[in-house]
């Protein structure tokens, strides 16, 4: 049947394929790790973008709060110190009070 030379040739062929298979398996594993590392890096970039956006929102809210406080102060000074002349009709006085009150409420809500 088969001689020793044939078995040796099949064994050498198997060893040859085994080394290529192990090389391919290592390359495949390296590729998978690279894809996973890229996904982790991408998620990190997304988190960094969100941190930047939330930081901008917080900074913007600080400036809005400053402006809102100034507007509320102006509304208070107009309500207490900004008297209308005595000859002002009552409907105009009421309209003035409603406008100042609504400006104060909108400033308080913002």
Short mmCIF file of N, CA and C in Angstrom, two decimals:
data_model
loop_
_atom_site.label_atom_id
_atom_site.label_comp_id
_atom_site.label_asym_id
_atom_site.label_seq_id
_atom_site.Cartn_x
_atom_site.Cartn_y
_atom_site.Cartn_z
N UNK A 1 0.83 -1.19 0.00
CA UNK A 1 0.00 0.00 0.00
C UNK A 1 0.87 1.25 0.00
N UNK A 2 0.69 2.06 1.02
CA UNK A 2 1.49 3.27 1.08
C UNK A 2 2.81 3.00 1.76
N UNK A 3 3.78 3.65 1.25
CA UNK A 3 5.09 3.50 1.85
C UNK A 3 5.35 4.64 2.82
N UNK A 4 6.48 4.61 3.43
CA UNK A 4 6.85 5.64 4.40
C UNK A 4 7.03 7.00 3.77
N UNK A 5 7.43 7.03 2.51
CA UNK A 5 7.65 8.31 1.84
C UNK A 5 6.33 9.06 1.64
N UNK A 6 5.27 8.29 1.34
CA UNK A 6 3.97 8.94 1.15
C UNK A 6 3.46 9.52 2.46
N UNK A 7 3.63 8.77 3.55
CA UNK A 7 3.20 9.28 4.86
C UNK A 7 4.00 10.53 5.24
N UNK A 8 5.26 10.53 4.92
CA UNK A 8 6.10 11.69 5.22
C UNK A 8 5.65 12.89 4.40
N UNK A 9 5.27 12.67 3.14
CA UNK A 9 4.82 13.77 2.29
C UNK A 9 3.50 14.34 2.81
N UNK A 10 2.58 13.45 3.24
CA UNK A 10 1.31 13.92 3.80
C UNK A 10 1.56 14.65 5.10
N UNK A 11 2.47 14.16 5.92
CA UNK A 11 2.79 14.84 7.18
C UNK A 11 3.40 16.21 6.94
N UNK A 12 4.29 16.30 5.94
CA UNK A 12 4.88 17.61 5.61
C UNK A 12 3.81 18.57 5.08
N UNK A 13 2.88 18.05 4.29
CA UNK A 13 1.82 18.88 3.76
C UNK A 13 0.93 19.40 4.90
N UNK A 14 0.64 18.53 5.86
CA UNK A 14 -0.17 18.94 7.00
C UNK A 14 0.56 20.01 7.82
N UNK A 15 1.85 19.82 8.05
CA UNK A 15 2.63 20.82 8.79
C UNK A 15 2.65 22.14 8.04
N UNK A 16 2.75 22.10 6.74
CA UNK A 16 2.75 23.32 5.92
C UNK A 16 1.41 24.05 6.08
N UNK A 17 0.30 23.31 5.96
CA UNK A 17 -1.01 23.93 6.10
C UNK A 17 -1.25 24.40 7.52
N UNK A 18 -0.75 23.70 8.49
CA UNK A 18 -0.94 24.09 9.89
C UNK A 18 -0.25 25.43 10.17
N UNK A 19 0.95 25.60 9.65
CA UNK A 19 1.64 26.86 9.90
C UNK A 19 0.93 28.02 9.21
N UNK A 20 0.41 27.81 8.00
CA UNK A 20 -0.35 28.87 7.32
C UNK A 20 -1.66 29.16 8.06
N UNK A 21 -2.30 28.10 8.54
CA UNK A 21 -3.56 28.28 9.27
C UNK A 21 -3.33 29.06 10.56
N UNK A 22 -2.25 28.75 11.26
CA UNK A 22 -1.94 29.47 12.49
C UNK A 22 -1.60 30.93 12.19
N UNK A 23 -0.89 31.18 11.10
CA UNK A 23 -0.58 32.55 10.71
C UNK A 23 -1.87 33.31 10.39
N UNK A 24 -2.76 32.68 9.61
CA UNK A 24 -4.03 33.32 9.27
C UNK A 24 -4.87 33.58 10.52
N UNK A 25 -4.87 32.63 11.44
CA UNK A 25 -5.64 32.79 12.67
C UNK A 25 -5.10 33.97 13.49
N UNK A 26 -3.78 34.10 13.56
CA UNK A 26 -3.19 35.24 14.26
C UNK A 26 -3.54 36.56 13.60
N UNK A 27 -3.49 36.58 12.26
CA UNK A 27 -3.86 37.79 11.53
C UNK A 27 -5.33 38.15 11.73
N UNK A 28 -6.18 37.14 11.72
CA UNK A 28 -7.61 37.35 11.94
C UNK A 28 -7.86 37.91 13.35
N UNK A 29 -7.16 37.37 14.33
CA UNK A 29 -7.31 37.84 15.70
C UNK A 29 -6.82 39.29 15.83
N UNK A 30 -5.72 39.61 15.18
CA UNK A 30 -5.22 40.98 15.20
C UNK A 30 -6.20 41.95 14.55
N UNK A 31 -6.84 41.51 13.45
CA UNK A 31 -7.83 42.35 12.78
C UNK A 31 -9.04 42.60 13.68
N UNK A 32 -9.49 41.55 14.35
CA UNK A 32 -10.64 41.69 15.26
C UNK A 32 -10.31 42.65 16.40
N UNK A 33 -9.12 42.52 16.96
CA UNK A 33 -8.71 43.43 18.03
C UNK A 33 -8.62 44.86 17.53
N UNK A 34 -8.13 45.04 16.32
CA UNK A 34 -8.02 46.39 15.75
C UNK A 34 -9.40 47.00 15.56
N UNK A 35 -10.36 46.21 15.09
CA UNK A 35 -11.73 46.71 14.90
C UNK A 35 -12.34 47.08 16.25
N UNK A 36 -12.11 46.25 17.27
CA UNK A 36 -12.63 46.55 18.60
C UNK A 36 -11.99 47.81 19.17
N UNK A 37 -10.70 47.97 18.98
CA UNK A 37 -10.02 49.17 19.47
C UNK A 37 -10.53 50.42 18.76
N UNK A 38 -10.81 50.29 17.47
CA UNK A 38 -11.35 51.44 16.74
C UNK A 38 -12.76 51.78 17.25
N UNK A 39 -13.57 50.77 17.57
CA UNK A 39 -14.91 51.02 18.10
C UNK A 39 -14.84 51.70 19.47
N UNK A 40 -13.91 51.27 20.29
CA UNK A 40 -13.73 51.89 21.61
C UNK A 40 -13.27 53.34 21.45
N UNK A 41 -12.35 53.58 20.52
CA UNK A 41 -11.89 54.94 20.27
C UNK A 41 -13.01 55.82 19.75
N UNK A 42 -13.85 55.28 18.89
CA UNK A 42 -14.97 56.05 18.35
C UNK A 42 -15.95 56.41 19.46
N UNK A 43 -16.24 55.47 20.34
CA UNK A 43 -17.13 55.77 21.46
C UNK A 43 -16.52 56.84 22.36
N UNK A 44 -15.21 56.80 22.55
CA UNK A 44 -14.54 57.84 23.32
C UNK A 44 -14.66 59.20 22.67
N UNK A 45 -14.55 59.25 21.34
CA UNK A 45 -14.72 60.52 20.63
C UNK A 45 -16.15 61.04 20.77
N UNK A 46 -17.12 60.14 20.70
CA UNK A 46 -18.52 60.56 20.88
C UNK A 46 -18.72 61.14 22.27
N UNK A 47 -18.15 60.49 23.28
CA UNK A 47 -18.29 61.00 24.65
C UNK A 47 -17.63 62.36 24.79
N UNK A 48 -16.49 62.51 24.16
CA UNK A 48 -15.80 63.81 24.22
C UNK A 48 -16.63 64.88 23.54
N UNK A 49 -17.26 64.55 22.41
CA UNK A 49 -18.12 65.52 21.73
C UNK A 49 -19.30 65.92 22.63
N UNK A 50 -19.88 64.94 23.31
CA UNK A 50 -21.00 65.25 24.21
C UNK A 50 -20.54 66.12 25.37
N UNK A 51 -19.37 65.84 25.92
CA UNK A 51 -18.85 66.68 27.00
C UNK A 51 -18.65 68.11 26.51
N UNK A 52 -18.14 68.26 25.32
CA UNK A 52 -17.95 69.61 24.77
C UNK A 52 -19.29 70.32 24.58
N UNK A 53 -20.28 69.61 24.05
CA UNK A 53 -21.59 70.23 23.83
C UNK A 53 -22.25 70.62 25.15
N UNK A 54 -22.16 69.74 26.15
CA UNK A 54 -22.75 70.07 27.45
C UNK A 54 -21.99 71.21 28.12
N UNK A 55 -20.69 71.27 27.91
CA UNK A 55 -19.91 72.37 28.46
C UNK A 55 -20.30 73.70 27.83
N UNK A 56 -20.53 73.68 26.52
CA UNK A 56 -20.99 74.90 25.85
C UNK A 56 -22.35 75.34 26.36
N UNK A 57 -23.23 74.36 26.59
CA UNK A 57 -24.57 74.68 27.09
C UNK A 57 -24.48 75.29 28.48
N UNK A 58 -23.62 74.75 29.33
CA UNK A 58 -23.47 75.29 30.69
C UNK A 58 -22.90 76.71 30.64
N UNK A 59 -21.92 76.95 29.80
CA UNK A 59 -21.35 78.29 29.68
C UNK A 59 -22.39 79.27 29.15
N UNK A 60 -23.18 78.82 28.18
CA UNK A 60 -24.21 79.69 27.62
C UNK A 60 -25.27 80.00 28.68
N UNK A 61 -25.62 79.02 29.51
CA UNK A 61 -26.62 79.25 30.54
C UNK A 61 -26.11 80.25 31.57
N UNK A 62 -24.81 80.25 31.85
CA UNK A 62 -24.26 81.24 32.78
C UNK A 62 -24.43 82.65 32.23
N UNK A 63 -24.18 82.83 30.95
CA UNK A 63 -24.36 84.17 30.37
C UNK A 63 -25.84 84.54 30.30
N UNK A 64 -26.72 83.57 30.05
CA UNK A 64 -28.16 83.85 30.05
C UNK A 64 -28.61 84.27 31.44
N UNK A 65 -28.08 83.64 32.46
CA UNK A 65 -28.48 83.96 33.82
C UNK A 65 -28.06 85.39 34.18
N UNK A 66 -26.88 85.78 33.71
CA UNK A 66 -26.42 87.14 33.98
C UNK A 66 -27.34 88.16 33.31
N UNK A 67 -27.66 87.94 32.06
CA UNK A 67 -28.54 88.86 31.33
C UNK A 67 -29.93 88.87 31.95
N UNK A 68 -30.43 87.71 32.33
CA UNK A 68 -31.76 87.62 32.93
C UNK A 68 -31.81 88.37 34.26
N UNK A 69 -30.76 88.28 35.04
CA UNK A 69 -30.70 89.00 36.31
C UNK A 69 -30.70 90.51 36.07
N UNK A 70 -29.96 90.96 35.07
CA UNK A 70 -29.96 92.39 34.75
C UNK A 70 -31.34 92.86 34.30
N UNK A 71 -32.02 92.06 33.48
CA UNK A 71 -33.36 92.44 33.01
C UNK A 71 -34.33 92.49 34.18
N UNK A 72 -34.22 91.55 35.11
CA UNK A 72 -35.10 91.57 36.28
C UNK A 72 -34.83 92.81 37.14
N UNK A 73 -33.57 93.19 37.26
CA UNK A 73 -33.24 94.41 38.00
C UNK A 73 -33.81 95.65 37.33
N UNK A 74 -33.73 95.70 36.00
CA UNK A 74 -34.32 96.83 35.28
C UNK A 74 -35.83 96.87 35.44
N UNK A 75 -36.46 95.71 35.43
CA UNK A 75 -37.92 95.66 35.63
C UNK A 75 -38.30 96.15 37.03
N UNK A 76 -37.51 95.74 38.02
CA UNK A 76 -37.78 96.22 39.39
C UNK A 76 -37.62 97.73 39.48
N UNK A 77 -36.55 98.25 38.90
CA UNK A 77 -36.33 99.70 38.99
C UNK A 77 -37.41 100.45 38.22
N UNK A 78 -37.86 99.93 37.08
CA UNK A 78 -38.95 100.59 36.36
C UNK A 78 -40.27 100.50 37.12
N UNK A 79 -40.49 99.41 37.83
CA UNK A 79 -41.76 99.24 38.55
C UNK A 79 -41.83 100.18 39.75
N UNK A 80 -40.69 100.32 40.47
CA UNK A 80 -40.72 101.14 41.68
C UNK A 80 -40.33 102.59 41.41
N UNK A 81 -39.36 102.85 40.57
CA UNK A 81 -38.89 104.21 40.35
C UNK A 81 -39.46 104.84 39.09
N UNK A 82 -39.88 104.05 38.14
CA UNK A 82 -40.37 104.57 36.86
C UNK A 82 -41.83 104.91 36.94
N UNK A 83 -42.17 105.97 37.68
CA UNK A 83 -43.57 106.38 37.82
C UNK A 83 -44.06 107.08 36.56
N UNK A 84 -45.29 106.78 36.23
CA UNK A 84 -45.91 107.46 35.10
C UNK A 84 -46.51 108.79 35.60
N UNK A 85 -46.65 109.76 34.71
CA UNK A 85 -47.25 111.03 35.14
C UNK A 85 -48.68 110.83 35.65
N UNK A 86 -49.14 111.76 36.47
CA UNK A 86 -50.49 111.65 37.05
C UNK A 86 -51.58 111.74 36.00
N UNK A 87 -51.30 112.38 34.88
CA UNK A 87 -52.32 112.55 33.85
C UNK A 87 -52.45 111.33 32.93
N UNK A 88 -51.75 110.23 33.29
CA UNK A 88 -51.80 109.03 32.46
C UNK A 88 -53.17 108.35 32.64
N UNK A 89 -53.79 107.93 31.53
CA UNK A 89 -55.08 107.23 31.66
C UNK A 89 -54.90 105.89 32.39
N UNK A 90 -55.93 105.45 33.09
CA UNK A 90 -55.83 104.20 33.86
C UNK A 90 -55.54 102.97 32.98
N UNK A 91 -56.07 102.92 31.77
CA UNK A 91 -55.83 101.77 30.91
C UNK A 91 -54.37 101.67 30.52
N UNK A 92 -53.70 102.84 30.34
CA UNK A 92 -52.29 102.85 30.00
C UNK A 92 -51.44 102.42 31.20
N UNK A 93 -51.87 102.86 32.39
CA UNK A 93 -51.16 102.42 33.60
C UNK A 93 -51.27 100.90 33.78
N UNK A 94 -52.46 100.37 33.56
CA UNK A 94 -52.65 98.93 33.70
C UNK A 94 -51.85 98.17 32.64
N UNK A 95 -51.82 98.68 31.42
CA UNK A 95 -51.03 98.05 30.36
C UNK A 95 -49.53 98.08 30.71
N UNK A 96 -49.09 99.21 31.27
CA UNK A 96 -47.69 99.33 31.70
C UNK A 96 -47.37 98.30 32.78
N UNK A 97 -48.26 98.13 33.74
CA UNK A 97 -48.05 97.15 34.82
C UNK A 97 -48.03 95.73 34.27
N UNK A 98 -48.91 95.42 33.32
CA UNK A 98 -48.96 94.08 32.74
C UNK A 98 -47.68 93.79 31.96
N UNK A 99 -47.21 94.76 31.20
CA UNK A 99 -45.99 94.57 30.42
C UNK A 99 -44.80 94.35 31.34
N UNK A 100 -44.67 95.16 32.38
CA UNK A 100 -43.56 94.99 33.31
C UNK A 100 -43.65 93.65 34.05
N UNK A 101 -44.85 93.28 34.43
CA UNK A 101 -45.01 91.99 35.13
C UNK A 101 -44.67 90.82 34.22
N UNK A 102 -45.13 90.87 32.99
CA UNK A 102 -44.81 89.77 32.07
C UNK A 102 -43.32 89.73 31.75
N UNK A 103 -42.66 90.88 31.62
CA UNK A 103 -41.21 90.89 31.40
C UNK A 103 -40.48 90.30 32.59
N UNK A 104 -40.96 90.63 33.79
CA UNK A 104 -40.34 90.08 35.00
C UNK A 104 -40.52 88.56 35.07
N UNK A 105 -41.72 88.09 34.77
CA UNK A 105 -42.00 86.65 34.81
C UNK A 105 -41.18 85.89 33.74
N UNK A 106 -41.11 86.42 32.54
CA UNK A 106 -40.33 85.78 31.49
C UNK A 106 -38.84 85.76 31.84
N UNK A 107 -38.36 86.84 32.47
CA UNK A 107 -36.96 86.85 32.91
C UNK A 107 -36.73 85.85 34.02
N UNK A 108 -37.71 85.71 34.89
CA UNK A 108 -37.59 84.73 35.98
C UNK A 108 -37.60 83.31 35.46
N UNK A 109 -38.40 83.04 34.41
CA UNK A 109 -38.48 81.69 33.86
C UNK A 109 -37.28 81.33 32.98
N UNK A 110 -36.60 82.32 32.45
CA UNK A 110 -35.47 82.02 31.56
C UNK A 110 -34.22 81.81 32.30
#
